[in-house]
Coordinates of C-alpha atoms in Angstrom, one line a residue:
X4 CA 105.1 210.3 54.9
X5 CA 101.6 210.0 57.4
X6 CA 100.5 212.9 54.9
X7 CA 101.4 211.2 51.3
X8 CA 100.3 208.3 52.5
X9 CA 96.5 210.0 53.5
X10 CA 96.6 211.3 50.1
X11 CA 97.1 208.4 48.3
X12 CA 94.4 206.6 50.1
X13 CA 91.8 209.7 49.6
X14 CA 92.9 209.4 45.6
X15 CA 92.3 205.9 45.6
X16 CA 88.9 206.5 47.6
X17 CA 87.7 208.4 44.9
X18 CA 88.6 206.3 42.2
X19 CA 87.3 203.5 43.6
X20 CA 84.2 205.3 44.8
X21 CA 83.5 208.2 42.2
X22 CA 80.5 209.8 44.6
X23 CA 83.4 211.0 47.2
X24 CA 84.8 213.0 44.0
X25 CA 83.3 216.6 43.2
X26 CA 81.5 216.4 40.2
X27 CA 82.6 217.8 37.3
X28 CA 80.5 220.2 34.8
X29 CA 80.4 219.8 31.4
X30 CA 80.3 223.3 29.1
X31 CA 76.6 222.6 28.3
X32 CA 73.5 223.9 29.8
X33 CA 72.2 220.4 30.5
X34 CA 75.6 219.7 33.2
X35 CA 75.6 223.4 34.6
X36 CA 72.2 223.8 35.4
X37 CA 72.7 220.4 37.8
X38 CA 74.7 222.1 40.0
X39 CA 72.9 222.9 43.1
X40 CA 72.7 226.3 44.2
X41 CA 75.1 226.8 47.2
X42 CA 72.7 227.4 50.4
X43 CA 74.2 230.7 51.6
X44 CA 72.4 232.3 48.9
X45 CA 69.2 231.3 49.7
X46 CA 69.3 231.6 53.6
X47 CA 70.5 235.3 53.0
X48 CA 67.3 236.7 51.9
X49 CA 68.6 240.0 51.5
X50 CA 71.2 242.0 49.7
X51 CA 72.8 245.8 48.6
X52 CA 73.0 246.6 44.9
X53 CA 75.3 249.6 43.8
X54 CA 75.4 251.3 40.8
X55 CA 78.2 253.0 40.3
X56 CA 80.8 254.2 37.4
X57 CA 81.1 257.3 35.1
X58 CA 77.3 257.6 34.6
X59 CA 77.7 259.2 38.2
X60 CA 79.0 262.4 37.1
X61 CA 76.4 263.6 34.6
X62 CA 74.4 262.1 37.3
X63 CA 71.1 262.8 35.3
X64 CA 68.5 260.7 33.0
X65 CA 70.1 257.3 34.2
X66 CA 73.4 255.3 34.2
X67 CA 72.0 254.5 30.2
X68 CA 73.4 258.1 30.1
X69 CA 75.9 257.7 27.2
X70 CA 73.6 255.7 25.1
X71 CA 70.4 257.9 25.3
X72 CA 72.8 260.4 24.7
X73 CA 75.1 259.5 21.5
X74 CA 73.8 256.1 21.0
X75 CA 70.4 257.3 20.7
X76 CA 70.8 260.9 20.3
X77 CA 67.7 261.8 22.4
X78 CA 67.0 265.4 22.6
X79 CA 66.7 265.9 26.4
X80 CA 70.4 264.5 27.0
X81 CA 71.6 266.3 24.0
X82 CA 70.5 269.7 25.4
X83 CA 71.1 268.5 28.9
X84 CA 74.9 268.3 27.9
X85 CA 75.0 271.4 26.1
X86 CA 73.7 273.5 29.0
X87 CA 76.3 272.0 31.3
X88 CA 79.2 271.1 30.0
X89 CA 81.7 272.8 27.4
X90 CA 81.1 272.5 23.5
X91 CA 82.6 269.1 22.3
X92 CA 82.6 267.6 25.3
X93 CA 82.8 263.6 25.2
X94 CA 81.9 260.7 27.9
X95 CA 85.7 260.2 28.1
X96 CA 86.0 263.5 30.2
X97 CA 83.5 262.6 32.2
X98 CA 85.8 260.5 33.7
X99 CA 88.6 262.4 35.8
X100 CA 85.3 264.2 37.8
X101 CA 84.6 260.2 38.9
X102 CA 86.9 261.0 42.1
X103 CA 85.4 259.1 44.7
X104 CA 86.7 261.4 47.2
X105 CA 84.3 260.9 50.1
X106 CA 84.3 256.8 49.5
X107 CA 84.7 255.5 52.8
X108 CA 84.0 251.5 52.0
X109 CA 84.0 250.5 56.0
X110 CA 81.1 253.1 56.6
X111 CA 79.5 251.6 53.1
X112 CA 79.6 248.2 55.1
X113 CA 78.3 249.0 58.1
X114 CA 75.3 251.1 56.7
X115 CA 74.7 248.1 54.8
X116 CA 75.2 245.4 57.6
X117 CA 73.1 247.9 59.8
X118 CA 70.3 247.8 56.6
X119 CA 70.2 243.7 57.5
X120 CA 71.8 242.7 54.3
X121 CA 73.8 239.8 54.3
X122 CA 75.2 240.3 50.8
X123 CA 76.4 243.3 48.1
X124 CA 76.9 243.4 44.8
X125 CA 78.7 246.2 43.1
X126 CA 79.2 247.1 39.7
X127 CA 82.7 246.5 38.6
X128 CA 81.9 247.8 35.0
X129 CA 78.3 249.0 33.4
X130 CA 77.8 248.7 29.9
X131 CA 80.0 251.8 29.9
X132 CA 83.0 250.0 30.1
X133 CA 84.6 252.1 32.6
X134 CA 86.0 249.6 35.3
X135 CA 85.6 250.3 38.6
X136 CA 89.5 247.8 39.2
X137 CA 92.5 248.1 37.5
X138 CA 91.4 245.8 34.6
X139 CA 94.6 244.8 32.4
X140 CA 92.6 244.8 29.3
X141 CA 90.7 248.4 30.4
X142 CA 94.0 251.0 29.3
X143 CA 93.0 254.2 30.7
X144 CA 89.4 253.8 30.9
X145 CA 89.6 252.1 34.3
X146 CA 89.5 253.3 38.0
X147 CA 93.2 253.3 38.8
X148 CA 94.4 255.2 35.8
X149 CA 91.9 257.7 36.3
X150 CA 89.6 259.2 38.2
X151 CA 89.6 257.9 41.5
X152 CA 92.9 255.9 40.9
X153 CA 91.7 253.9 43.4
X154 CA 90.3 249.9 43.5
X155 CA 87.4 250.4 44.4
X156 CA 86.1 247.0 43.9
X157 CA 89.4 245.6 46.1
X158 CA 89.1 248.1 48.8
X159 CA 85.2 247.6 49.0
X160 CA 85.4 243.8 49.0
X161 CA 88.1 244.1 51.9
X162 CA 85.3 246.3 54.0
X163 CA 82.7 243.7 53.3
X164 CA 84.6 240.6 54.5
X165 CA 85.8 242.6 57.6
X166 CA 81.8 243.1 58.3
X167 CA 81.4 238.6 57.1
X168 CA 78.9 240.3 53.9
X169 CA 79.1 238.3 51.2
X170 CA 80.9 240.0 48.0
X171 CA 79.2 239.7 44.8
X172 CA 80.7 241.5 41.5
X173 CA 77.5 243.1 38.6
X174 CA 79.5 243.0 35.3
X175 CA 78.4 243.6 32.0
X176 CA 79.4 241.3 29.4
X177 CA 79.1 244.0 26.3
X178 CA 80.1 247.6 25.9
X179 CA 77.6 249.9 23.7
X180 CA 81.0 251.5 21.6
X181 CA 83.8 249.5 22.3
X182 CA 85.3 249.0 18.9
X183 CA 86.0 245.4 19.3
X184 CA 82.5 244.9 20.0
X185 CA 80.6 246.7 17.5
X186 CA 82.9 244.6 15.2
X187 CA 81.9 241.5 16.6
X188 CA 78.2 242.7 16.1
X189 CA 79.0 244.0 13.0
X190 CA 79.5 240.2 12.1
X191 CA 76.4 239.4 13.2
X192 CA 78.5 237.9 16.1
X193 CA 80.2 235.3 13.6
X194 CA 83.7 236.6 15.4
X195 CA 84.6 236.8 18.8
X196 CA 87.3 239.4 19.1
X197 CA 85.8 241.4 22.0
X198 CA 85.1 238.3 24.1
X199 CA 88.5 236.4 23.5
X200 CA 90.2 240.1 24.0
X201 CA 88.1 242.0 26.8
X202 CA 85.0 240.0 28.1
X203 CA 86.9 236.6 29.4
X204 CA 90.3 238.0 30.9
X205 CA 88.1 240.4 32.8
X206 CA 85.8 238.0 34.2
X207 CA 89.0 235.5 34.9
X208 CA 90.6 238.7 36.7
X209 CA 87.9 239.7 38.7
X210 CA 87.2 236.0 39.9
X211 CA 91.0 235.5 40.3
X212 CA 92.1 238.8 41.9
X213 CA 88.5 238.8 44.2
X214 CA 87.3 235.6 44.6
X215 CA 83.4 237.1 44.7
X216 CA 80.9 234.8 46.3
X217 CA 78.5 236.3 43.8
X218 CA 78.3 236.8 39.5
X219 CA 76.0 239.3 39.3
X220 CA 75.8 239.1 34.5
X221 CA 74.3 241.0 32.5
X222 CA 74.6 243.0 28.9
X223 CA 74.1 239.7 27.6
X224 CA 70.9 239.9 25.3
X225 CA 71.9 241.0 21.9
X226 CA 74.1 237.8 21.8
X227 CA 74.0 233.8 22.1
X228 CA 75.4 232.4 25.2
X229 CA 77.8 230.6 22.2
X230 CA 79.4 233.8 21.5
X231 CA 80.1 234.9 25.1
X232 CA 81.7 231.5 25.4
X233 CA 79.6 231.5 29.2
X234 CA 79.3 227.7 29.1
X235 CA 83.1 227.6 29.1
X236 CA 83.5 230.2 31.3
X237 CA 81.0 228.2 33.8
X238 CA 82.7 225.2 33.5
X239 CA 85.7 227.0 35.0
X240 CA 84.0 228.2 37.4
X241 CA 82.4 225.5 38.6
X242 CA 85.3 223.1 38.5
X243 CA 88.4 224.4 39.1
X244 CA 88.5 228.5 40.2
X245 CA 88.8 229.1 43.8
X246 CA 85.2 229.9 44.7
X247 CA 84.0 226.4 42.6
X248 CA 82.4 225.2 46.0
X249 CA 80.8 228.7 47.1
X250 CA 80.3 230.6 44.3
X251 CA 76.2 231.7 43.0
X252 CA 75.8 232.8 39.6
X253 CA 72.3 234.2 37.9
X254 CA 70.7 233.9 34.7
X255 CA 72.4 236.4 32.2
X256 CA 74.8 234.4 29.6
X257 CA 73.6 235.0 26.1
X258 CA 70.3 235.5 24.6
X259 CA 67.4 233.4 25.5
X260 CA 69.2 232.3 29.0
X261 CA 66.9 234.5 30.9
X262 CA 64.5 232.7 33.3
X263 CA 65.9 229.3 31.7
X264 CA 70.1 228.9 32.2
X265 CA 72.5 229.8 35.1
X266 CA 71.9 229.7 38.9
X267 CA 69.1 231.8 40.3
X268 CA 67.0 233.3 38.0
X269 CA 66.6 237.2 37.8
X270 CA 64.3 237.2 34.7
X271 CA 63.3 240.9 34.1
X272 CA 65.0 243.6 36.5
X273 CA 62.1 244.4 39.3
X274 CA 60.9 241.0 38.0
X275 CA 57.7 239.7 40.5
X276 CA 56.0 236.0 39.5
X277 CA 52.2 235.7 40.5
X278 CA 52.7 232.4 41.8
X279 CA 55.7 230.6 43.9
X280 CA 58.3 229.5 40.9
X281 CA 60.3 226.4 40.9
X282 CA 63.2 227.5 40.8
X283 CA 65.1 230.1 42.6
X284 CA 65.1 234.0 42.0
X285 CA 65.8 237.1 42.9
X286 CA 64.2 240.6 42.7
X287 CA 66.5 243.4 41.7
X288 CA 64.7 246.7 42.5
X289 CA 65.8 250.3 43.0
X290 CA 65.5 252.7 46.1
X291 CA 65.3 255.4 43.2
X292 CA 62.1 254.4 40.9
X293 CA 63.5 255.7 37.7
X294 CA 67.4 255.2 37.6
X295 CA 69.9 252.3 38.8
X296 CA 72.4 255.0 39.3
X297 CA 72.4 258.5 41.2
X298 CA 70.2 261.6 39.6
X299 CA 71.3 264.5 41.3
X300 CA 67.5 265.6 40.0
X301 CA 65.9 262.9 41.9
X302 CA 62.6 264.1 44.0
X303 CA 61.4 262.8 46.9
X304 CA 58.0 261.4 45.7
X305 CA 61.1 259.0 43.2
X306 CA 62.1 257.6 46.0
X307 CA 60.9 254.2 47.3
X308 CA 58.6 254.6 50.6
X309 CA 59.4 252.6 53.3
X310 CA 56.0 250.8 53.1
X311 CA 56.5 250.1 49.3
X312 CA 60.2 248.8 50.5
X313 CA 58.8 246.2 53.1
X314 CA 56.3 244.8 50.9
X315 CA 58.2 243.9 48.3
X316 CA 60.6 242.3 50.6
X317 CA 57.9 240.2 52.3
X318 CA 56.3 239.4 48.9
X319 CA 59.6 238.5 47.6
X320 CA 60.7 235.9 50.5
X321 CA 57.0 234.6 51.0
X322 CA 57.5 233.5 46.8
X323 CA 61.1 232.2 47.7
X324 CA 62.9 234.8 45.8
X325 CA 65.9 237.1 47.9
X326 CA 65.6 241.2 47.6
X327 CA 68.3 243.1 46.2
X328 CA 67.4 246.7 47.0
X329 CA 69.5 249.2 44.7
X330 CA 71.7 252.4 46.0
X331 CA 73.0 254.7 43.5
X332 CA 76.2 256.5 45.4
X333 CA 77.5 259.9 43.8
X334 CA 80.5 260.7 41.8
X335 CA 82.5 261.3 44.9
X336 CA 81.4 258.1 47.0
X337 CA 78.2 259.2 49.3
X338 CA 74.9 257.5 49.8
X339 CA 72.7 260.1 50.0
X340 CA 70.9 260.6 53.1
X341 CA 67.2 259.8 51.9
X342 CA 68.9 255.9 51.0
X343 CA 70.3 255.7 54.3
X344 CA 67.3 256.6 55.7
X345 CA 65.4 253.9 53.6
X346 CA 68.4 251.7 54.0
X347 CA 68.2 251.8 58.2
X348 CA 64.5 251.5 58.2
X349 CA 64.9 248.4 56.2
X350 CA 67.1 247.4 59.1
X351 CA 65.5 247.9 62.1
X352 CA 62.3 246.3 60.1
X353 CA 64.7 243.4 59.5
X354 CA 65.6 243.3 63.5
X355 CA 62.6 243.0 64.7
X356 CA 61.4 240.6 61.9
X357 CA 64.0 238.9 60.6
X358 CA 63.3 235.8 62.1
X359 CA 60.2 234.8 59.5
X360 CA 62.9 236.1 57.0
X361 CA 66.7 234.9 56.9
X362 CA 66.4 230.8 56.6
X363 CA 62.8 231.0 55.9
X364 CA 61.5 228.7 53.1
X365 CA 57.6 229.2 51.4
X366 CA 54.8 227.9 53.1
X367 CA 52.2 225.8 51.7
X368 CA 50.1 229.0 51.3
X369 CA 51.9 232.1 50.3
X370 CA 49.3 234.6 50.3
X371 CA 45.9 234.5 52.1
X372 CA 43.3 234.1 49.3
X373 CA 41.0 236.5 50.6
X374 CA 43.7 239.7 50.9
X375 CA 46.9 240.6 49.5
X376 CA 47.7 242.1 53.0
X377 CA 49.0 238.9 54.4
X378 CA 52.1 236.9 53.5
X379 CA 53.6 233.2 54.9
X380 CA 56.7 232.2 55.3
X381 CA 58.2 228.9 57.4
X382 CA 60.9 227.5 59.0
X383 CA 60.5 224.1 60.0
X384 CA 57.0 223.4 61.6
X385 CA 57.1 226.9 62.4
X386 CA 54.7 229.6 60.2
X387 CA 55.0 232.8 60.1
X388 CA 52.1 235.3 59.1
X389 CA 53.2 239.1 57.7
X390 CA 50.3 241.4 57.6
X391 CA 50.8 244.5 56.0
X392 CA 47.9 246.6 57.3
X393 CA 47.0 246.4 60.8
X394 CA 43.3 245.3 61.0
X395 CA 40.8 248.0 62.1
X396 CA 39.5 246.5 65.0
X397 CA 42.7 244.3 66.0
X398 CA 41.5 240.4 65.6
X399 CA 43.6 239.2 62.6
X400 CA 42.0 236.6 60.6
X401 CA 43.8 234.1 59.3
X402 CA 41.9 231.5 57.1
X403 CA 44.8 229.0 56.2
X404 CA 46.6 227.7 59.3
X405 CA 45.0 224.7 61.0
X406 CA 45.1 225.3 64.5
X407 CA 45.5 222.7 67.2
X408 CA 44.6 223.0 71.1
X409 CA 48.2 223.6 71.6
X410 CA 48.9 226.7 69.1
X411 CA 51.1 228.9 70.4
X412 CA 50.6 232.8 68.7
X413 CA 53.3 235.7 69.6
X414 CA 53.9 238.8 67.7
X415 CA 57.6 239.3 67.5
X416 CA 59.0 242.3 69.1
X417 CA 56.2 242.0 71.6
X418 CA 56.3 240.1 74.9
X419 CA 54.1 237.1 75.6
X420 CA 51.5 235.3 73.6
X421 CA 48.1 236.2 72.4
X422 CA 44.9 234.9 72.4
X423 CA 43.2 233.1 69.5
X424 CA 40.3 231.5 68.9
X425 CA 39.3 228.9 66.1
X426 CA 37.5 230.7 63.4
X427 CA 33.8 229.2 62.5
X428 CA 34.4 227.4 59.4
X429 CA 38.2 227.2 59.7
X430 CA 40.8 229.3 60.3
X431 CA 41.8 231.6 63.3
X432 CA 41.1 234.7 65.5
X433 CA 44.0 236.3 66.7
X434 CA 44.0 239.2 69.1
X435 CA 46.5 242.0 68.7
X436 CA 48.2 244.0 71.6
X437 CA 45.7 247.1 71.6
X438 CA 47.2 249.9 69.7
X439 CA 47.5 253.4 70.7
X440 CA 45.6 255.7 68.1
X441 CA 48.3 257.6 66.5
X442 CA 47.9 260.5 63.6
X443 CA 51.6 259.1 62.0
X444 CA 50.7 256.6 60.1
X445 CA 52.0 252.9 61.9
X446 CA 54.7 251.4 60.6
X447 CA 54.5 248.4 57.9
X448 CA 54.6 244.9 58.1
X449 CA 53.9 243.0 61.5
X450 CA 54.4 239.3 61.8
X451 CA 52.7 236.6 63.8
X452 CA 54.7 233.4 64.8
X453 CA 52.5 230.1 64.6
X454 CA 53.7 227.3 66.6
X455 CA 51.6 223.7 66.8
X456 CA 49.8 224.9 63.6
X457 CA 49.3 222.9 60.2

């Protein structure tokens, strides 16, 4: 009776005082782009990205693999599938060689806790089509019918919660050749078959069935938002699915949403604004430099440097984007070494660092006008300044903060504080611990933590 009676009064409460209600969104750009953004995905800072499907097992080119190849008809992939694989061969047989054998998801989330992110996003399904979850709509063409006959997006998004990462779930809202769709297109989008058939119940599903903290869209750009039905979809979403209150969406809906619609903005993949935008975004970039998914062909020199890693990180935060730093695991499940290499670098960068990362917001200055080398970030009164190349002679000079008589300098991993002095005109002198001469080159990225500046 106590708890009908609690009820009652809370449904009175929020008819009588509509602000106690949740708001609710409207199918229409205008409404869903009021929501705000829920915080976790901005005090996160860093995340995983992996692609992973079929375009594992040619494993060559990229995971555009079947369009280059019979989309396209490019030469190279053409040849490439005639050297390796029997006359007639189709995509389709590519398939039952996408085992997953060696997929061990609780050692994928601890190399990626121990990598510092604190969210993942996995591709359920590429522009392939293949789904990497039992999809109802998917017949045969779906990671528990073949293949791996295995969830993979359940039993990863299990490891992930058992290691508190957040789950987000990449899905591509067209297929290159699924009939339906190059019907619809064929219509110049006038019908929606392939949405009302294929793209919404999967979306429902996967929200439903995994309740992500993340939609990572995209294969949206050959079609108006109005023909993916995405403000509907949104609405839902927002409103009434389970993750209405937690849930972060980006910018991939329909043609011309890019950089204007949705919840954080991606913009371009690797996509890096000159100057701090308004709104938040994230940069998508890949530990391979020339494919999303794995190349077994991939050289060394391809592969992101550790230097190149940490700069785009700091460049990212200090603009008030997050980093989602790409993996591309092999047919049968493994990161290959080099990424876990990169990935644990990244890591122990991150624990030593972290601090003018995670929860950092932009500083009035991002970037020191007179070099690209150093970086600010905030928290609070607190700044942080990330130089990327360790000065020649040791005295950092920093020409933004204003320093008081009671600035306190440290250098994080490094005990104590160090001495500055104010630079003539303004600015400050900051001595460094003295650094032992080394023929390795040092590591990148060192930050100093400015307390009692302005």
């Amino acid at each position: 009776m106590a708890a009908m009676a609690a009820r009652a009064l809370l449904c009175v409460a929020a008819a009588l005082c509509p602000g106690l209600a949740a708001p609710r969104y409207r199918p229409d750009w205008a409404s869903l782009d009021s929501r705000p953004l829920p915080a976790w995905f901005d005090r996160a800072k860093v995340g995983v990205f992996v692609h992973w499907g079929v375009f594992s097992v040619p494993a060559w080119g990229s995971e555009w693999f079947w369009w280059h190849w019979q989309g396209e008809r490019d030469a190279a992939y053409e040849r490439f599938v005639r050297r390796r694989f029997p006359p007639g061969t189709t995509y389709a047989e590519f398939a039952p060689h996408f085992t997953a054998y060696d997929f061990q998801p609780r050692q994928w989330a601890q190399l990626f806790q121990r990598a510092g992110a604190r969210y993942v996003v996995l591709t359920t399904k590429h522009h392939e089509g293949f789904t990497n979850w039992g999809s109802p709509v998917s017949w045969n063409w779906n990671s528990v019918d073949t293949g791996p006959h295995r969830d993979l997006v359940g039993e990863l998004g299990e490891a992930l919660r058992e290691s508190n990462l957040r789950y987000g779930l990449y899905h591509s809202l067209m297929e290159w050749f699924h009939p339906l769709y190059l019907a619809d297109k064929q219509s110049d989008f006038k019908t929606q078959s392939f949405v009302l058939k294929k793209t919404m119940p999967e979306l429902y599903d996967l929200v439903l069935k995994y309740k992500p903290d993340l939609i990572w869209s995209d294969g949206d750009w050959e079609a108006p938002d109005s023909y993916w039905n995405s403000t509907s979809f949104l609405a839902w979403l927002y409103n009434d699915s389970p993750v209405k209150d937690t849930v972060v969406v980006n910018d991939r809906w329909g043609r011309g949403c890019s950089c204007h619609h949705g919840g954080f903005y991606n913009c371009a993949d690797k996509f890096r604004p000159g100057t701090l935008p308004q709104h938040k975004w994230e940069m998508c970039s890949s530990l391979d430099s020339l494919s999303w998914g794995y190349r077994s062909n991939m050289s060394l020199a391809e592969v992101m440097d550790e230097r190149s890693m940490i700069e785009e990180l700091v460049q990212t935060v200090s603009l008030g984007g997050n980093y989602l730093l790409n993996v591309g695991p092999t047919k049968e499940g493994v990161i290959v070494p080099i990424f876990q290499e990169r990935l644990l670098a990244l890591g122990r960068w991150l624990e030593t660092n972290g601090e003018a990362i995670y929860e950092s917001q932009p500083w009035r200055v991002q970037v020191e006008n007179t070099t690209d080398t150093v970086w600010y970030t905030s928290k609070g009164p607190v700044v942080f300044a990330i130089f990327l190349l360790w000065p020649r002679d040791s005295v950092l000079h920093l020409s933004s903060p204003i320093p008081s008589p009671g600035t306190q300098v440290t250098l994080l991993g490094f005990g104590g504080t160090l001495e500055w002095h104010k630079q003539p005109g303004k600015g400050m002198l900051i001595t460094l611990p003295y650094m032992l001469p080394s023929p390795l080159p040092p590591q990148s990225g060192w930050v100093v933590k400015l307390e009692g500046v302005k």
